Short mmCIF file of C-alpha atoms in Angstrom, two decimals:
data_model
loop_
_atom_site.label_atom_id
_atom_site.label_comp_id
_atom_site.label_asym_id
_atom_site.label_seq_id
_atom_site.Cartn_x
_atom_site.Cartn_y
_atom_site.Cartn_z
CA MET A 1 116.88 65.79 82.50
CA LEU A 2 113.34 64.97 83.67
CA ASP A 3 112.77 61.98 85.93
CA GLU A 4 110.33 59.30 84.87
CA ASP A 5 107.44 60.67 86.96
CA LEU A 6 107.78 64.15 85.44
CA LYS A 7 108.06 62.67 81.95
CA THR A 8 104.84 60.73 82.46
CA GLN A 9 103.00 63.77 83.81
CA LEU A 10 104.26 66.08 81.06
CA ALA A 11 103.42 63.60 78.30
CA ALA A 12 99.86 63.40 79.63
CA TYR A 13 99.54 67.18 79.65
CA LEU A 14 100.94 67.57 76.16
CA GLU A 15 98.19 65.33 74.79
CA ARG A 16 96.00 68.44 75.21
CA VAL A 17 98.02 70.40 72.64
CA THR A 18 95.82 70.98 69.58
CA ARG A 19 97.72 73.67 67.69
CA PRO A 20 101.19 73.07 66.20
CA PHE A 21 104.02 75.33 67.36
CA GLU A 22 107.80 75.60 67.39
CA ILE A 23 110.36 75.80 70.14
CA VAL A 24 113.25 77.90 68.84
CA ALA A 25 116.35 77.53 71.02
CA SER A 26 119.35 79.85 71.15
CA LEU A 27 122.25 77.79 72.48
CA GLY A 28 125.94 78.18 73.20
CA GLY A 29 128.63 75.63 73.91
CA ASP A 30 128.32 75.76 77.69
CA GLU A 31 126.92 73.17 80.09
CA LYS A 32 123.69 75.10 80.72
CA SER A 33 123.00 75.24 76.98
CA ARG A 34 123.44 71.48 76.76
CA GLU A 35 121.13 71.07 79.74
CA LEU A 36 118.45 73.20 78.11
CA HIS A 37 118.84 71.37 74.79
CA ASP A 38 118.28 68.03 76.53
CA LEU A 39 115.12 69.35 78.21
CA LEU A 40 113.67 70.79 75.01
CA GLU A 41 114.51 67.66 73.06
CA GLN A 42 112.59 65.58 75.59
CA ILE A 43 109.60 67.93 75.37
CA ALA A 44 109.51 67.95 71.57
CA GLY A 45 109.68 64.17 71.56
CA MET A 46 106.45 63.94 73.52
CA SER A 47 104.16 65.59 70.95
CA ALA A 48 103.94 65.44 67.18
CA LYS A 49 102.62 69.01 67.25
CA ILE A 50 105.83 70.44 68.75
CA THR A 51 108.90 71.08 66.59
CA LEU A 52 112.30 71.91 68.05
CA LYS A 53 114.68 74.23 66.18
CA THR A 54 118.14 75.10 67.46
CA ASP A 55 119.01 77.95 65.11
CA GLY A 56 117.82 80.79 67.32
CA ALA A 57 119.91 83.96 67.26
CA ASP A 58 118.92 85.54 70.58
CA PRO A 59 121.96 87.00 72.38
CA ARG A 60 120.84 85.38 75.64
CA LYS A 61 122.24 81.87 75.45
CA PRO A 62 120.78 79.58 76.60
CA SER A 63 117.19 80.64 75.93
CA PHE A 64 114.22 79.54 73.87
CA ALA A 65 111.14 81.07 72.29
CA LEU A 66 107.72 79.58 71.68
CA ASN A 67 106.31 80.45 68.30
CA ARG A 68 103.16 79.56 66.38
CA SER A 69 102.83 79.51 62.62
CA GLY A 70 102.80 83.10 61.43
CA GLY A 71 105.10 84.30 64.21
CA ASP A 72 102.38 86.05 66.23
CA LEU A 73 103.76 84.92 69.59
CA LYS A 74 106.38 86.84 71.56
CA LEU A 75 107.24 84.63 74.49
CA ARG A 76 110.82 83.73 75.50
CA PHE A 77 112.41 81.92 78.43
CA ALA A 78 116.01 82.89 79.21
CA ALA A 79 116.00 80.11 81.74
CA ILE A 80 115.85 76.37 82.28
CA PRO A 81 112.38 76.51 83.85
CA LEU A 82 112.41 73.70 86.38
CA GLY A 83 111.95 73.92 90.16
CA HIS A 84 109.08 76.26 91.03
CA GLU A 85 108.86 77.29 87.36
CA PHE A 86 108.18 73.84 85.89
CA THR A 87 104.44 74.49 86.14
CA SER A 88 104.97 77.79 84.31
CA LEU A 89 106.71 75.91 81.50
CA VAL A 90 103.90 73.36 81.25
CA LEU A 91 101.24 76.08 81.11
CA ALA A 92 103.20 78.03 78.50
CA LEU A 93 103.36 74.93 76.31
CA LEU A 94 99.66 74.17 76.76
CA TRP A 95 98.47 77.73 76.13
CA THR A 96 100.73 78.08 73.09
CA GLY A 97 99.32 74.79 71.84
CA GLY A 98 95.74 76.03 72.03
CA HIS A 99 94.63 74.66 75.41
CA PRO A 100 92.34 77.23 77.10
CA PRO A 101 93.55 78.85 80.33
CA LYS A 102 91.54 78.51 83.55
CA VAL A 103 91.12 82.26 83.98
CA GLU A 104 87.96 84.30 84.41
CA PRO A 105 86.47 85.25 81.01
CA ALA A 106 86.41 88.92 81.99
CA VAL A 107 90.19 88.86 82.55
CA ILE A 108 90.79 87.13 79.20
CA GLU A 109 88.65 89.75 77.47
CA GLN A 110 90.60 92.52 79.18
CA ILE A 111 93.92 91.00 78.05
CA ASP A 112 92.69 90.56 74.49
CA ASN A 113 91.61 94.20 74.33
CA LEU A 114 94.90 95.75 75.46
CA ASP A 115 95.82 98.14 72.66
CA ALA A 116 99.40 99.13 73.47
CA ASP A 117 102.79 97.58 72.69
CA LEU A 118 103.94 96.06 75.98
CA ASP A 119 107.41 94.51 76.29
CA PHE A 120 107.75 92.79 79.68
CA GLU A 121 110.91 91.33 81.21
CA VAL A 122 110.54 89.41 84.45
CA TYR A 123 113.53 88.34 86.53
CA MET A 124 112.88 85.31 88.73
CA SER A 125 114.69 82.56 90.60
CA LEU A 126 113.85 78.88 90.43
CA SER A 127 113.51 78.67 94.22
CA CYS A 128 111.07 81.60 94.44
CA HIS A 129 107.51 80.59 95.34
CA ASN A 130 106.20 84.08 94.53
CA CYS A 131 107.62 84.16 91.01
CA PRO A 132 105.36 81.64 89.21
CA ASP A 133 102.27 83.84 89.58
CA VAL A 134 104.01 86.71 87.80
CA VAL A 135 105.68 84.48 85.21
CA GLN A 136 102.40 82.76 84.38
CA ALA A 137 100.50 86.05 84.22
CA LEU A 138 102.92 87.56 81.71
CA THR A 139 103.10 84.29 79.78
CA LEU A 140 99.33 84.29 79.42
CA MET A 141 99.31 87.90 78.27
CA ALA A 142 101.94 87.19 75.61
CA VAL A 143 100.10 84.11 74.38
CA ARG A 144 96.75 85.91 74.16
CA ASN A 145 97.71 89.31 72.78
CA PRO A 146 100.16 89.76 69.86
CA ARG A 147 101.04 93.25 71.12
CA VAL A 148 102.40 91.83 74.37
CA LYS A 149 105.96 90.48 74.56
CA ALA A 150 107.23 88.60 77.62
CA THR A 151 110.75 87.44 78.44
CA VAL A 152 111.29 85.29 81.54
CA ILE A 153 114.85 85.57 82.86
CA ASP A 154 116.47 83.42 85.54
CA GLY A 155 118.43 85.86 87.69
CA GLY A 156 120.78 83.11 88.81
CA LEU A 157 121.60 82.25 85.21
CA TYR A 158 122.06 85.84 84.03
CA ARG A 159 123.78 87.39 87.02
CA SER A 160 125.46 90.12 84.97
CA GLU A 161 122.03 91.51 84.03
CA VAL A 162 120.92 91.33 87.64
CA GLU A 163 124.00 93.28 88.72
CA GLN A 164 123.66 95.81 85.92
CA ARG A 165 120.02 96.50 86.70
CA GLN A 166 120.66 96.35 90.46
CA ILE A 167 117.99 93.72 90.99
CA MET A 168 118.09 92.41 94.56
CA GLY A 169 114.64 90.91 94.87
CA VAL A 170 112.46 88.66 92.74
CA PRO A 171 110.19 88.66 90.95
CA THR A 172 111.13 92.02 89.42
CA VAL A 173 109.36 93.20 86.27
CA PHE A 174 110.42 95.78 83.68
CA LEU A 175 108.01 97.16 81.09
CA ASN A 176 109.41 98.70 77.91
CA GLY A 177 112.79 98.97 79.62
CA GLU A 178 111.52 100.75 82.74
CA TYR A 179 110.94 99.35 86.24
CA PHE A 180 107.33 98.17 86.54
CA GLY A 181 107.06 96.38 89.89
CA SER A 182 108.36 93.65 92.15
CA GLY A 183 106.93 90.97 94.39
CA ARG A 184 103.96 88.71 93.85
CA MET A 185 101.43 90.10 91.36
CA SER A 186 98.41 88.36 89.90
CA VAL A 187 97.38 88.64 86.27
CA GLU A 188 94.46 90.82 87.38
CA GLU A 189 96.86 93.22 89.13
CA ILE A 190 99.19 93.47 86.15
CA VAL A 191 96.39 93.99 83.66
CA ALA A 192 94.79 96.62 85.89
CA LYS A 193 98.08 98.57 85.98
CA VAL A 194 98.41 98.67 82.20
CA ASP A 195 94.71 99.15 81.44
CA SER A 196 94.12 102.80 82.33
CA GLY A 197 90.33 102.58 82.43
CA ALA A 198 90.07 99.37 84.46
CA ALA A 199 89.69 100.97 87.90
CA GLU A 200 86.83 103.24 86.86
CA ARG A 201 84.95 100.41 85.12
CA GLU A 202 85.33 98.13 88.12
CA ALA A 203 84.21 100.83 90.56
CA ALA A 204 81.06 101.39 88.55
CA LYS A 205 80.27 97.67 88.62
CA LEU A 206 80.79 97.48 92.39
CA ASN A 207 78.58 100.50 93.03
CA ALA A 208 75.75 98.75 91.21
CA LYS A 209 75.80 95.64 93.44
CA ALA A 210 72.84 94.95 95.71
CA PRO A 211 73.44 94.92 99.50
CA TYR A 212 74.81 91.75 101.07
CA ASP A 213 73.72 89.88 104.16
CA VAL A 214 77.36 89.31 105.05
CA LEU A 215 80.26 91.25 103.54
CA ILE A 216 83.71 89.98 104.44
CA VAL A 217 86.64 92.38 104.16
CA GLY A 218 89.80 90.35 103.61
CA GLY A 219 90.49 87.10 101.77
CA GLY A 220 92.95 85.16 103.93
CA PRO A 221 92.13 81.97 105.87
CA ALA A 222 89.82 83.85 108.26
CA GLY A 223 87.91 85.56 105.46
CA ALA A 224 87.67 82.41 103.35
CA ALA A 225 86.39 80.33 106.27
CA ALA A 226 83.85 83.04 107.11
CA ALA A 227 82.67 83.07 103.51
CA VAL A 228 82.16 79.29 103.41
CA TYR A 229 80.25 79.22 106.71
CA ALA A 230 78.10 82.20 105.76
CA ALA A 231 77.29 80.90 102.28
CA ARG A 232 76.27 77.51 103.69
CA LYS A 233 73.53 79.34 105.59
CA GLY A 234 72.01 80.37 102.28
CA ILE A 235 72.55 84.08 102.77
CA ARG A 236 73.96 86.58 100.26
CA THR A 237 77.71 86.65 100.88
CA GLY A 238 80.51 88.71 99.38
CA VAL A 239 84.26 88.95 99.91
CA VAL A 240 86.15 92.13 99.10
CA ALA A 241 89.92 91.69 99.31
CA GLU A 242 93.08 93.53 98.42
CA ARG A 243 94.70 90.19 97.58
CA PHE A 244 92.71 86.99 97.95
CA GLY A 245 94.81 84.52 99.92
CA GLY A 246 96.44 87.25 101.96
CA GLN A 247 99.70 86.61 103.77
CA VAL A 248 99.37 82.87 103.10
CA LEU A 249 100.48 83.58 99.52
CA ASP A 250 103.90 84.53 100.92
CA THR A 251 104.23 81.43 103.12
CA LEU A 252 106.46 78.67 101.81
CA ALA A 253 105.81 75.59 103.96
CA ILE A 254 102.66 74.77 105.97
CA GLU A 255 103.25 71.65 108.03
CA ASN A 256 101.03 72.01 111.09
CA TYR A 257 97.50 72.34 109.72
CA PRO A 258 95.44 69.41 111.08
CA GLY A 259 94.67 66.88 108.38
CA ILE A 260 97.15 68.39 105.89
CA PRO A 261 100.62 67.10 106.85
CA GLU A 262 102.40 69.25 104.28
CA THR A 263 101.53 71.92 101.72
CA ASP A 264 102.69 75.38 100.67
CA GLY A 265 101.04 78.76 100.93
CA PRO A 266 100.08 79.35 97.29
CA THR A 267 98.60 75.85 97.00
CA TYR A 268 96.61 76.30 100.18
CA ALA A 269 95.42 79.76 99.07
CA ALA A 270 94.26 78.35 95.73
CA GLY A 271 92.30 75.72 97.62
CA LEU A 272 90.66 78.39 99.75
CA GLU A 273 89.54 80.28 96.65
CA ARG A 274 88.15 77.14 94.99
CA HIS A 275 86.21 76.30 98.14
CA VAL A 276 84.75 79.80 98.44
CA ARG A 277 83.78 79.99 94.77
CA ALA A 278 82.13 76.55 94.98
CA TYR A 279 79.45 78.17 97.15
CA GLY A 280 78.77 80.97 94.70
CA VAL A 281 80.32 83.66 96.89
CA GLU A 282 81.11 86.89 95.05
CA ILE A 283 84.85 87.63 95.30
CA MET A 284 85.82 91.22 94.60
CA ASN A 285 89.61 91.09 94.40
CA LEU A 286 92.23 93.87 94.15
CA GLN A 287 90.08 96.22 96.20
CA GLN A 288 91.41 98.14 99.19
CA ALA A 289 88.97 99.11 101.94
CA ALA A 290 89.25 102.77 102.93
CA GLN A 291 86.38 103.52 105.34
CA LEU A 292 83.77 101.70 107.42
CA ILE A 293 80.51 103.56 108.03
CA PRO A 294 78.30 101.93 110.70
CA ALA A 295 74.55 101.60 110.20
CA ASP A 296 72.52 104.61 111.33
CA ARG A 297 69.98 102.38 113.10
CA PRO A 298 69.75 98.78 114.40
CA GLY A 299 69.32 96.39 111.50
CA GLY A 300 70.35 99.05 108.96
CA LEU A 301 72.99 98.78 106.27
CA ILE A 302 76.70 99.10 107.02
CA GLU A 303 78.79 100.73 104.29
CA VAL A 304 82.33 99.86 103.22
CA ARG A 305 83.94 102.50 101.03
CA LEU A 306 86.85 101.43 98.86
CA ALA A 307 89.96 103.29 97.76
CA SER A 308 88.71 103.12 94.16
CA GLY A 309 85.72 105.28 95.09
CA ALA A 310 83.26 102.38 95.02
CA SER A 311 80.90 101.62 97.88
CA LEU A 312 79.45 98.30 99.09
CA LYS A 313 76.66 97.82 101.63
CA SER A 314 75.72 94.93 103.87
CA ARG A 315 73.57 94.05 106.89
CA THR A 316 76.67 92.63 108.62
CA VAL A 317 80.40 92.98 108.04
CA ILE A 318 83.23 90.65 109.04
CA LEU A 319 86.66 92.30 109.18
CA SER A 320 89.48 89.86 108.36
CA THR A 321 92.13 92.15 106.94
CA GLY A 322 95.05 90.20 108.40
CA ALA A 323 98.52 91.55 108.98
CA ARG A 324 101.70 92.38 107.08
CA TRP A 325 105.41 92.18 107.73
CA ARG A 326 106.50 94.68 110.34
CA ASN A 327 109.09 97.21 109.20
CA VAL A 328 112.14 97.83 111.35
CA ASN A 329 111.58 101.58 110.76
CA VAL A 330 115.16 102.77 110.60
CA PRO A 331 116.83 105.09 108.09
CA GLY A 332 117.56 103.31 104.83
CA GLU A 333 114.87 100.63 105.05
CA GLN A 334 112.39 102.25 102.69
CA GLU A 335 115.10 103.69 100.45
CA TYR A 336 116.71 100.31 99.82
CA LYS A 337 113.66 98.06 99.59
CA THR A 338 114.28 95.60 96.72
CA LYS A 339 117.81 97.03 96.55
CA GLY A 340 119.17 94.85 99.33
CA VAL A 341 116.38 95.11 101.91
CA ALA A 342 114.17 92.03 101.58
CA TYR A 343 111.43 90.21 103.48
CA CYS A 344 111.34 86.78 101.80
CA PRO A 345 114.49 84.69 102.17
CA HIS A 346 113.09 81.87 100.04
CA CYS A 347 112.40 84.22 97.12
CA ASP A 348 115.36 86.53 97.25
CA GLY A 349 118.03 84.39 98.94
CA PRO A 350 119.50 83.03 95.66
CA LEU A 351 120.27 86.57 94.51
CA PHE A 352 122.69 86.92 97.43
CA LYS A 353 124.71 83.80 96.70
CA GLY A 354 128.26 84.19 97.99
CA LYS A 355 127.46 87.50 99.72
CA ASP A 356 127.28 88.69 103.32
CA VAL A 357 123.78 89.34 104.66
CA ALA A 358 122.02 90.09 107.93
CA VAL A 359 118.73 88.87 109.37
CA ILE A 360 116.96 91.21 111.76
CA GLY A 361 114.85 89.19 114.19
CA GLY A 362 115.50 86.23 116.47
CA GLY A 363 112.05 84.64 116.53
CA ASN A 364 111.12 81.50 114.61
CA SER A 365 110.76 83.30 111.27
CA GLY A 366 114.10 85.07 111.69
CA ILE A 367 116.04 81.96 112.68
CA GLU A 368 114.40 79.87 109.95
CA ALA A 369 115.41 82.57 107.48
CA ALA A 370 118.99 82.58 108.75
CA ILE A 371 119.24 78.78 108.49
CA ASP A 372 117.91 78.85 104.91
CA LEU A 373 120.21 81.68 103.88
CA ALA A 374 123.29 80.07 105.44
CA GLY A 375 123.11 77.36 102.80
CA VAL A 376 123.27 79.95 100.00
CA VAL A 377 125.15 83.06 101.07
CA LYS A 378 128.72 83.55 102.28
CA HIS A 379 127.86 84.67 105.82
CA VAL A 380 124.74 85.46 107.87
CA THR A 381 124.63 87.81 110.85
CA VAL A 382 121.54 87.57 113.07
CA LEU A 383 120.54 90.64 115.09
CA GLU A 384 118.07 90.21 117.97
CA PHE A 385 116.86 93.14 120.07
CA MET A 386 116.22 91.06 123.22
CA PRO A 387 118.95 89.47 125.38
CA GLU A 388 118.14 85.98 124.04
CA LEU A 389 116.88 84.48 120.80
CA LYS A 390 113.12 83.87 120.95
CA ALA A 391 112.98 80.99 118.47
CA ASP A 392 112.25 77.38 119.36
CA ALA A 393 115.19 75.54 120.91
CA VAL A 394 115.51 73.09 118.01
CA LEU A 395 115.92 75.99 115.56
CA VAL A 396 118.45 77.77 117.78
CA LYS A 397 120.50 74.56 118.10
CA LYS A 398 120.51 74.14 114.33
CA LEU A 399 121.53 77.78 113.83
CA TYR A 400 124.51 77.54 116.16
CA SER A 401 125.68 74.39 114.38
CA MET A 402 126.24 76.33 111.16
CA PRO A 403 129.79 77.62 110.61
CA ASN A 404 128.92 80.75 108.63
CA VAL A 405 126.51 82.36 111.12
CA THR A 406 127.17 85.05 113.73
CA VAL A 407 124.55 86.03 116.33
CA HIS A 408 124.30 89.37 118.14
CA THR A 409 121.68 89.53 120.89
CA ASN A 410 120.73 92.68 122.78
CA ALA A 411 121.40 94.48 119.50
CA GLN A 412 119.31 97.40 118.23
CA THR A 413 119.48 98.05 114.50
CA THR A 414 119.81 101.81 113.98
CA GLU A 415 120.42 102.28 110.23
CA ILE A 416 120.68 100.44 106.93
CA THR A 417 123.31 102.10 104.79
CA GLY A 418 123.91 102.05 101.07
CA ALA A 419 125.78 103.46 98.12
CA ALA A 420 125.12 103.64 94.39
CA GLY A 421 121.48 102.77 94.99
CA LYS A 422 121.92 99.53 96.94
CA VAL A 423 122.65 98.28 100.45
CA ASN A 424 126.28 98.24 101.57
CA GLY A 425 125.97 97.86 105.33
CA LEU A 426 124.11 98.11 108.60
CA GLN A 427 124.61 99.97 111.88
CA PHE A 428 123.53 98.55 115.23
CA LYS A 429 123.88 99.51 118.89
CA GLU A 430 124.93 97.07 121.59
CA ARG A 431 122.24 97.83 124.16
CA ALA A 432 124.32 96.72 127.14
CA SER A 433 127.30 98.98 126.43
CA GLY A 434 125.73 101.62 124.19
CA GLU A 435 128.49 101.06 121.63
CA THR A 436 127.57 101.49 117.97
CA ARG A 437 128.96 98.97 115.52
CA GLY A 438 128.84 98.60 111.76
CA LEU A 439 128.60 95.64 109.43
CA ALA A 440 129.63 95.59 105.79
CA LEU A 441 127.08 93.50 103.87
CA GLU A 442 124.93 93.44 100.76
CA GLY A 443 121.56 92.24 102.01
CA VAL A 444 119.26 92.75 104.99
CA PHE A 445 116.31 90.42 105.62
CA VAL A 446 113.72 91.85 108.00
CA GLN A 447 111.90 89.20 110.07
CA ILE A 448 110.43 90.93 113.14
CA GLY A 449 106.80 89.91 113.15
CA LEU A 450 103.54 91.38 111.94
CA VAL A 451 101.43 94.54 112.15
CA PRO A 452 97.62 94.41 111.68
CA ASN A 453 96.07 96.02 108.60
CA THR A 454 93.66 98.20 110.55
CA GLU A 455 94.79 101.81 110.05
CA TRP A 456 91.63 102.52 108.01
CA LEU A 457 89.44 101.58 111.00
CA LYS A 458 90.81 104.09 113.51
CA GLY A 459 87.98 106.04 115.11
CA THR A 460 85.34 103.53 113.95
CA VAL A 461 85.92 100.28 115.84
CA GLU A 462 87.79 99.78 119.09
CA LEU A 463 91.47 98.96 118.58
CA SER A 464 94.09 97.77 121.06
CA LYS A 465 97.30 99.69 121.66
CA PHE A 466 98.87 97.41 119.06
CA GLY A 467 96.24 98.30 116.46
CA GLU A 468 94.37 94.99 116.76
CA ILE A 469 90.56 94.95 116.53
CA ALA A 470 89.06 94.27 119.97
CA VAL A 471 86.60 91.35 119.80
CA ASP A 472 84.61 89.39 122.36
CA ALA A 473 84.28 85.60 122.59
CA ARG A 474 81.84 85.61 119.67
CA GLY A 475 84.04 87.70 117.38
CA ALA A 476 81.87 90.81 117.80
CA THR A 477 83.35 94.31 117.82
CA ASN A 478 81.95 97.33 119.65
CA VAL A 479 79.99 98.30 116.50
CA SER A 480 76.61 96.68 116.00
CA GLY A 481 76.62 94.18 113.15
CA VAL A 482 80.41 94.31 112.71
CA PHE A 483 82.53 91.25 113.54
CA ALA A 484 86.23 90.49 113.10
CA ALA A 485 88.50 87.47 112.83
CA GLY A 486 92.09 86.44 112.21
CA ASP A 487 95.45 88.13 112.61
CA CYS A 488 93.92 91.63 112.69
CA THR A 489 92.19 90.93 116.04
CA THR A 490 93.15 90.69 119.71
CA VAL A 491 92.81 86.90 119.61
CA PRO A 492 96.26 85.54 120.56
CA PHE A 493 98.49 83.24 118.51
CA LYS A 494 98.59 84.27 114.87
CA GLN A 495 98.25 80.90 113.17
CA ILE A 496 96.36 79.79 110.05
CA VAL A 497 94.29 77.21 111.91
CA ILE A 498 93.26 79.76 114.54
CA ALA A 499 92.37 82.35 111.89
CA ALA A 500 90.20 79.82 110.04
CA GLY A 501 88.41 78.84 113.25
CA GLU A 502 87.83 82.46 114.21
CA GLY A 503 86.50 83.24 110.74
CA SER A 504 84.01 80.38 110.98
CA LYS A 505 82.91 81.60 114.40
CA ALA A 506 82.48 85.17 113.18
CA ALA A 507 80.25 83.97 110.33
CA LEU A 508 78.06 81.98 112.70
CA SER A 509 77.84 85.01 115.00
CA ALA A 510 76.88 87.24 112.06
CA PHE A 511 74.14 84.78 111.06
CA ASP A 512 72.87 84.72 114.64
CA TYR A 513 72.80 88.54 114.59
CA LEU A 514 70.83 88.53 111.33
CA ILE A 515 68.10 86.19 112.58
CA ARG A 516 67.74 88.10 115.86
CA THR A 517 67.83 91.64 114.43
CA PRO A 518 64.89 92.78 112.28
CA GLU A 519 65.93 94.35 109.01
CA ALA A 520 65.42 98.12 109.15
CA SER A 521 63.99 99.77 106.06
CA ALA A 522 64.19 103.42 105.15
CA THR A 523 60.37 103.59 105.24
CA ALA A 524 60.26 102.27 108.79
CA ALA A 525 62.94 104.67 109.91
CA GLN A 526 61.11 107.63 108.39
CA ALA A 527 57.88 106.59 110.11
CA ALA A 528 59.65 106.31 113.45
CA ALA A 529 61.16 109.75 113.01
CA ALA A 530 57.72 111.23 112.21
#
């Protein structure tokens, strides 16, 4: 079941188990049950503190539960957690066996203090790179708090449940039988949603923070690089981010970053966070910026107001809010999101196995998505607005070599249709003839580029017609003391390496501004006014 390398690694990890526990398997007579039994038998054989029982009575077969003495644990896997979920399995075993999690103490305390009965079910796929964060978050909550129950379900293994609940995107989470959320979520995000007083407590803590020398808004590659460069100057640095790691968290393969031949987005994002924290930078995660208020005098404090009601102040601000997937903005897109409309082929592709799908977009991301999906689904139709595909020639050649792909260029998507709560088709117009055509399908993957996260800055800093922050060669905006970097700016070519370089430059420019601009005090301003 496990190759020799994985066996060696797992055996080394399981040496950290200090607390005995049981694996209770519920098995049938099918091949998947035998596969799971073999895996669990191997695991139990690696530690004297782990006992395997095969008398489980759960109706989901195959599945297994982890249980400590006294039965205070409510964690079950209706899955054979390999692939992207192997790490989730290892962590579940370690945490159940008493090994402490590497999570901020404040988060652990918040989990421990949850005082409601919470029954989570998370549907995932083994090829989904967004799913492990959610699986591990709910696993941790179930291990820590006896009032939290978590069941991890492989959507590919339990397709009837996926169909019944009309799940067309992973990860998808249900809480106490009701839809809770979908897509990547951190443990902090999940806990904040179920802890009603969390937002108010966090806002109060943020309001009490002293002003920064440099406050970075956004935690992607640009923001992380800016934080490292600023902190190395010995100045007070903070990062406030809606989701530290940004869009990189949704990137599967990174193969063109100099010095790193191959990695994936979540791994790279975790490295960014470790690097930033190593310099003592304050990271204020899960916070959405709502308003930028420029300083009222040269050298004064700039204010960033957050959606939570909190306010942070700083002598300089670096805007690195990045970008998000662009919507196609046609009827049906919003209505059928997660019900057939998807944006991550790697995550959601397995849910469309054997089905007909469309990819909107003929650039690199769209063609890469179509190639990936063609190996899983029945048929892929690519729709490109322009007369020719815009992707690299090598990708286009690969696409046309695949027998289950159809390409329509000069095609304008006009509507995504559905019935019974999920996608059933798509309408598009042939731009040359004006003829409208329809496609019967069950999934639509939107891959048409990015839009900058700058709506909250309108009327404050200068924006281009595309909503990008206008910056000069030093990363400065038209507002004194405010700089910007990364995909949210007018700098061309939206690439990780460029964002990181621009973030570093913006930090150096902010430091230069600080040493050349005397700090204005309220007393001095009052004296000048008198």
